[in-house]
Coordinates of C-alpha atoms and ligand atoms in Angstrom, one line a residue:
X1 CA 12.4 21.4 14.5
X2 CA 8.6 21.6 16.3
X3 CA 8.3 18.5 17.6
X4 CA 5.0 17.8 16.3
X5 CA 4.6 14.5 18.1
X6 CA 4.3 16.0 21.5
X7 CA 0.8 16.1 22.5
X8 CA 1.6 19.2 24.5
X9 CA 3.0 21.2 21.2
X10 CA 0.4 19.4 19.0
X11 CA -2.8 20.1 20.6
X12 CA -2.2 23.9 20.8
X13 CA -0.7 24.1 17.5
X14 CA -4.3 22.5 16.3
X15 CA -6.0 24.9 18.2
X16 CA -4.5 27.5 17.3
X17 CA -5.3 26.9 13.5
X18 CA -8.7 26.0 14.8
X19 CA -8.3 22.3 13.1
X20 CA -10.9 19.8 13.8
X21 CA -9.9 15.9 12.9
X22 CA -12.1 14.6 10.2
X23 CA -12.6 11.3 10.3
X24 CA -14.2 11.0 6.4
X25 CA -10.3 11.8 5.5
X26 CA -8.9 9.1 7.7
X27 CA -7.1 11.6 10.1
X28 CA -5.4 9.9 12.5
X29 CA -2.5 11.7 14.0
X30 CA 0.8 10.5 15.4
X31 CA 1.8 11.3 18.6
X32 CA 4.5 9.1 19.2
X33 CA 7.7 10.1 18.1
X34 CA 9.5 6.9 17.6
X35 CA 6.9 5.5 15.3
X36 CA 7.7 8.4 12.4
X37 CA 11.3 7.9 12.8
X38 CA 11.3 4.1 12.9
X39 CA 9.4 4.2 9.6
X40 CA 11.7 6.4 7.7
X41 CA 14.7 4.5 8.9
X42 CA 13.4 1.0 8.4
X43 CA 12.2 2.7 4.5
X44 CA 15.7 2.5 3.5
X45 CA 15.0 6.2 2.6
X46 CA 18.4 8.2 1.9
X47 CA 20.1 11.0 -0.3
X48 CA 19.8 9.2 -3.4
X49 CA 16.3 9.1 -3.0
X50 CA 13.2 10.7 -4.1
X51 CA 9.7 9.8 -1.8
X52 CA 6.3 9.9 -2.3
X53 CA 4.5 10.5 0.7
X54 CA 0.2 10.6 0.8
X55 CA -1.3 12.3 3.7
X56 CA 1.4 14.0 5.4
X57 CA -1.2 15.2 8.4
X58 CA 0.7 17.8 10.3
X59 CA 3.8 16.6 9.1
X60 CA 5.8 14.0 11.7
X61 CA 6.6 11.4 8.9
X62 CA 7.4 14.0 6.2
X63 CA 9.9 15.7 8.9
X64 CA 11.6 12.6 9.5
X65 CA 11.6 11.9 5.6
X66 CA 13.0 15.3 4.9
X67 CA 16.1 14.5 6.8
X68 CA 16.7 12.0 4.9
X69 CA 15.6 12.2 1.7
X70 CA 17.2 13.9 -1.4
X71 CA 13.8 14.9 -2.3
X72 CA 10.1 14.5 -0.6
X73 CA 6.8 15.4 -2.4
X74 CA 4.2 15.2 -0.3
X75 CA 0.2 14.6 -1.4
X76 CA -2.7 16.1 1.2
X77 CA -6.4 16.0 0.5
X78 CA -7.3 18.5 3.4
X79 CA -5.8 22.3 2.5
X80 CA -7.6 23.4 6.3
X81 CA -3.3 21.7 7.3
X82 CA -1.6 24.1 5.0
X83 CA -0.5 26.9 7.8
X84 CA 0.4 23.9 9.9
X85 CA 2.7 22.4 7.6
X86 CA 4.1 25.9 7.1
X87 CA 5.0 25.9 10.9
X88 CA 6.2 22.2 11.2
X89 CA 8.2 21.5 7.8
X90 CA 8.6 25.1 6.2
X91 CA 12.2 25.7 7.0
X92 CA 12.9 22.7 4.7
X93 CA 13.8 23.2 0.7
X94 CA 13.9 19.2 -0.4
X95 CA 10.0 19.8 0.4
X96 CA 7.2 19.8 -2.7
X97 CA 3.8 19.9 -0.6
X98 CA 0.4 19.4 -3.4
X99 CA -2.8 20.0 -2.2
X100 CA -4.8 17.0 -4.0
X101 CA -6.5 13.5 -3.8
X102 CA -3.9 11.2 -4.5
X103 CA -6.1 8.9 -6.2
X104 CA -6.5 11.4 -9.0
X105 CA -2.9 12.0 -9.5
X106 CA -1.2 10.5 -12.3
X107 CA 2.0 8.8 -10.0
X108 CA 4.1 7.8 -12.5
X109 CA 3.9 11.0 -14.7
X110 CA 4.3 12.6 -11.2
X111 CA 7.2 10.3 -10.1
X112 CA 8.8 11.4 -13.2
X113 CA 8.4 15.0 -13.0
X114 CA 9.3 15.0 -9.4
X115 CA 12.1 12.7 -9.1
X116 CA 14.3 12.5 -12.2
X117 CA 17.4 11.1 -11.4
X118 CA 16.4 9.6 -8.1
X119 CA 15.5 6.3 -6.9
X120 CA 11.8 6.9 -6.4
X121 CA 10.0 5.4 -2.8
X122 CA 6.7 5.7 -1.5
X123 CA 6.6 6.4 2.4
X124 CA 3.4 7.1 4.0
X125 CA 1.1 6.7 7.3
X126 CA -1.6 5.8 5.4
X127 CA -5.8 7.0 5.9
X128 CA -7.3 3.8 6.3
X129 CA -10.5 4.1 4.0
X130 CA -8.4 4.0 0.9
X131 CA -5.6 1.6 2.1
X132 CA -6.6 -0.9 -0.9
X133 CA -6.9 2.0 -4.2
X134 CA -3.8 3.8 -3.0
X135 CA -1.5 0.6 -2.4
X136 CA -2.8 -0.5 -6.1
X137 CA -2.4 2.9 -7.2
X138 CA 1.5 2.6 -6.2
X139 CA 2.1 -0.9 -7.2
X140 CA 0.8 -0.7 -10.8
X141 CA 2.5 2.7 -11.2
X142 CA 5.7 0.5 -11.7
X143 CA 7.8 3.0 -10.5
X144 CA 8.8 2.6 -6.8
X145 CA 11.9 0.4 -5.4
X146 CA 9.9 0.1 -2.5
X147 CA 6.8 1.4 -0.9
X148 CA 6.6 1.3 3.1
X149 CA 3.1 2.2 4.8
X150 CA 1.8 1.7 7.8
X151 CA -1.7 -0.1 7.3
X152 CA -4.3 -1.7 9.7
X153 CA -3.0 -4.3 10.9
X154 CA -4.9 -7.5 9.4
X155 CA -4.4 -5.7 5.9
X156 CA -0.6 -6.2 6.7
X157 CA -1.1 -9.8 7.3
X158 CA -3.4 -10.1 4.4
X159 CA -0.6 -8.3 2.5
X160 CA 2.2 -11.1 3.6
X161 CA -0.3 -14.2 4.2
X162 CA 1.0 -17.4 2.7
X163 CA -1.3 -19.7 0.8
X164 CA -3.7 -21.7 2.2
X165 CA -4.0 -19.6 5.3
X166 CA -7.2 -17.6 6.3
X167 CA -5.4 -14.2 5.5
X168 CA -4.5 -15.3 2.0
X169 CA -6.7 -13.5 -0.7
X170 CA -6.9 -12.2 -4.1
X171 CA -5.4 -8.4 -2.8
X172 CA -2.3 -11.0 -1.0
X173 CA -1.3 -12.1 -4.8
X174 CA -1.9 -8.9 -5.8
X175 CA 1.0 -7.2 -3.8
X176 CA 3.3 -10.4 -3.9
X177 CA 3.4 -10.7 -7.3
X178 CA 4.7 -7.2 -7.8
X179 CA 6.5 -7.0 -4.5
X180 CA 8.0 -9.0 -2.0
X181 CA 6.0 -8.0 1.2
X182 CA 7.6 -7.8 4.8
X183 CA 6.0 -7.1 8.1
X184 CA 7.9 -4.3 9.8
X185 CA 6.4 -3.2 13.3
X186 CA 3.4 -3.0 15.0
X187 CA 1.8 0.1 16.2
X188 CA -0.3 0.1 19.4
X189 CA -3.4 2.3 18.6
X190 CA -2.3 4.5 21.7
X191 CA 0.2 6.1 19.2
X192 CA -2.4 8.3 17.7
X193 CA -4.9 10.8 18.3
X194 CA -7.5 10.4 18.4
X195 CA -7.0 6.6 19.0
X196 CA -8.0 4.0 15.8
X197 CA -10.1 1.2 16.8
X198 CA -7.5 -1.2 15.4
X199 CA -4.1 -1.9 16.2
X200 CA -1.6 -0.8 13.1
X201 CA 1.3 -2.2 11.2
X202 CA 4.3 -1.3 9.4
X203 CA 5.0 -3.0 5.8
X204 CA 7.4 -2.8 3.5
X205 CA 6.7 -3.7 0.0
X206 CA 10.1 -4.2 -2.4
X207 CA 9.5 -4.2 -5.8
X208 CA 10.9 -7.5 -7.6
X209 CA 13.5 -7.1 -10.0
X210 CA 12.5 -10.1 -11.6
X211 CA 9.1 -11.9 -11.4
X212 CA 10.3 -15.5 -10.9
X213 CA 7.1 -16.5 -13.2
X214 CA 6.4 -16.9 -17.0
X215 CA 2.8 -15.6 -17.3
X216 CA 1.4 -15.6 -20.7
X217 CA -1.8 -13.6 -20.6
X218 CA -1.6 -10.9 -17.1
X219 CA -5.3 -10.3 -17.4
X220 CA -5.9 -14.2 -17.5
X221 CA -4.2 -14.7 -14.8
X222 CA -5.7 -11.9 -12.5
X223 CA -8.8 -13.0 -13.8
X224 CA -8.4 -16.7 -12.6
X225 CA -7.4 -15.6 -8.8
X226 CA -10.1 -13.0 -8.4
X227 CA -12.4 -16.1 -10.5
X228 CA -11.1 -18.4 -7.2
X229 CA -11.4 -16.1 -4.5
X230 CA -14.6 -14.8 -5.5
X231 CA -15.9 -18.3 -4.2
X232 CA -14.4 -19.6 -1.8
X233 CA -14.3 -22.5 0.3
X234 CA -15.9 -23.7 -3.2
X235 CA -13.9 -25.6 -5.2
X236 CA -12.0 -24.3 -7.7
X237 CA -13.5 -25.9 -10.6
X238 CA -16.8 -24.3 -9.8
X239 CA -15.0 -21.0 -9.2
X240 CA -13.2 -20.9 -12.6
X241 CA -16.3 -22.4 -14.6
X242 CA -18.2 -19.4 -12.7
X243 CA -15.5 -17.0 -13.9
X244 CA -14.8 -18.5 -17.2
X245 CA -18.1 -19.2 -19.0
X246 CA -16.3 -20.2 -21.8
X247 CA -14.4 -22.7 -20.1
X248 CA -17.4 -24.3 -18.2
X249 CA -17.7 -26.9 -15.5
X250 CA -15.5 -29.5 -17.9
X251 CA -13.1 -27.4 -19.6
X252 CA -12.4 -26.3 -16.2
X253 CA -11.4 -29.7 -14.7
X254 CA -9.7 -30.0 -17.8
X255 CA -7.4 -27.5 -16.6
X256 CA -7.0 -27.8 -13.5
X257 CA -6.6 -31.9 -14.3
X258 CA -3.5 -30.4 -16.6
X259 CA -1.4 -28.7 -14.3
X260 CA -1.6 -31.8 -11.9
X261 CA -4.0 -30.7 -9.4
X262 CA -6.8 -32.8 -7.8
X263 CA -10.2 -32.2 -8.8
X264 CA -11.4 -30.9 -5.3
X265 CA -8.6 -28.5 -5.1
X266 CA -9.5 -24.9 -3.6
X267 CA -8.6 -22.0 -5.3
X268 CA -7.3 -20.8 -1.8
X269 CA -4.4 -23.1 -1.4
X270 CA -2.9 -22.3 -4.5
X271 CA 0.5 -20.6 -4.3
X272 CA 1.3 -17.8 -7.3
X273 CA 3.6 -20.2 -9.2
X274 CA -0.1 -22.6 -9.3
X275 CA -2.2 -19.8 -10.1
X276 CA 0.2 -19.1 -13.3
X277 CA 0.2 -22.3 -14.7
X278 CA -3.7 -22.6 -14.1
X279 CA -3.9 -19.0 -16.1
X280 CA -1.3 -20.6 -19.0
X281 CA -2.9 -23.6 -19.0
X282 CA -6.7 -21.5 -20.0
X283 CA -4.8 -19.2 -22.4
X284 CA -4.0 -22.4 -24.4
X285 CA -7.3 -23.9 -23.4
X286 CA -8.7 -20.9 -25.4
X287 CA -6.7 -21.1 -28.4
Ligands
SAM1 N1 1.1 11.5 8.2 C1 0.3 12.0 9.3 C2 0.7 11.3 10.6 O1 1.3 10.2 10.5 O2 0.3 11.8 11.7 C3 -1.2 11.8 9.0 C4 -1.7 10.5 8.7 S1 -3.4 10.3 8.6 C5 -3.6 8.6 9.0 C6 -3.8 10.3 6.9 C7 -3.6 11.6 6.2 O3 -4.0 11.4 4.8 C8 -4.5 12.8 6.6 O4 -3.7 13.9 6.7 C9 -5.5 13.0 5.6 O5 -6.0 14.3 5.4 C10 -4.8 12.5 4.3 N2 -5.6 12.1 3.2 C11 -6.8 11.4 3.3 N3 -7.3 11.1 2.1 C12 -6.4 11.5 1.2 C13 -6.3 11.5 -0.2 N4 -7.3 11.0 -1.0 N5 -5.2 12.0 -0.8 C14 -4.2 12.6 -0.1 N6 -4.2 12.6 1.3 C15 -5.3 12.1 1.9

């Protein structure tokens, strides 16, 4: 296997091909082998599953993925990495590579087509620019047990924040209510070439079997956290009255008054199992 990791075989291998990093696609290249492997081994990636991985570069995570996968269909924007890929994962036939934007792809029609009869995963190194489309791609697809990604670092911790915190945001409930987030690893931006200015993090994002909330309206309720965040360090009677016009400045402390919060409460310290009563609380408001 070309050990594609090794500056001394990757540079070369680039040259060679003539490739020139583009930084509009987010191209930041591995070149530490211990970081690919760690994140297919920490994935929980293994013959009974099938994994989606976006951007597999010049193909150091998608080896790694390959050996342990049942199946791996890989998404890459940038076709200038196609005789590459040939030379690093060719010799393997659990491989699909397609040359596209992954925000344009249908996942779960894709997931379904490509992994029938597998558990489906997501695995991927992801290019920065479109960390937040592609990780709400995956999640609303519904379809992944897990999805594991290494992100910038502050969008892991924003990922795993808990309330109240300054981390904690509208994108934090987001992930958590679909998934149960987990901070792998870090990764030192000396892993990659050329160097990120930011330092990197592995996450692993496990899809909940059960969501341990009874929600009566989803849109109300993502509605009323993006209505609280979308103000904050306001209170959240002036967030929801801002993003409720209906409700207005009284029917909102009317709400919030009914699931037992004080009237100077921020939107920001409000934990999911808060932000669903507050949603079921202006469905019924409503009615
Ligand atoms: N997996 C490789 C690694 O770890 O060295 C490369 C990771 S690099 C951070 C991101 C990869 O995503 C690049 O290969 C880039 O061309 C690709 N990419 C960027 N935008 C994309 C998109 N919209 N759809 C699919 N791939 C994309």
């Amino acid at each position: 296997m070309v050990n594609v990791c090794d500056i001394h075989v990757m540079k070369p291998l680039l040259a060679e091909h003539g490739f020139h990093f583009s930084k509009a696609k987010g191209q930041n290249f591995l070149i530490a082998g211990w970081v690919p492997e760690r994140i297919a081994e920490d994935s929980g990636v293994d013959e009974t599953v099938g994994v989606l991985e976006i951007g597999p570069g010049i193909g150091p995570l998608t080896q790694q993925l390959c050996l342990r996968a049942k199946k791996v269909c890989a998404v890459e924007l940038d076709r200038r990495l196609e005789p590459i890929l040939q030379q690093t994962v060719g010799e393997f036939d659990n491989l699909q590579i397609l040359w596209d934007d992954v925000l344009k792809r249908d996942i779960p029609a894709l997931v379904k087509e490509q992994f029938a009869g597998l558990r489906p995963m997501a695995c991927a190194n992801l290019p920065y620019y479109i960390t937040s489309p592609i990780l709400t791609a995956l999640l609303e697809a519904g379809c992944f047990e897990a999805v594991t990604v290494m992100v910038q670092k502050e969008v892991a911790q924003r990922i795993a924040a808990r309330a109240g915190t300054a981390d904690y945001s509208a994108f934090t409930i987001f992930c958590q209510y679909y998934t149960e987030p987990e901070i792998l690893f870090d990764v030192p931006a000396g892993c990659f070439l050329p160097q990120p200015k930011v330092t990197s993090a592995v996450i692993t994002l496990r899809t909940r079997k059960e969501r341990p909330w009874k929600i009566l309206d989803e849109k109300v309720f993502f509605k009323a956290v993006r209505a609280s965040f979308a103000m904050r360090r306001k209170t959240l009677q002036n967030g929801l009255a801002a993003g409720f016009p209906e409700l207005g400045k009284a029917g909102a402390a009317q709400v919030i008054a009914a699931c037992g919060l004080p009237a100077t409460v921020r939107g920001e310290t409000l934990d999911i199992a808060k932000f669903a009563a507050l949603a079921n609380e202006i469905v019924n408001y409503k009615k």
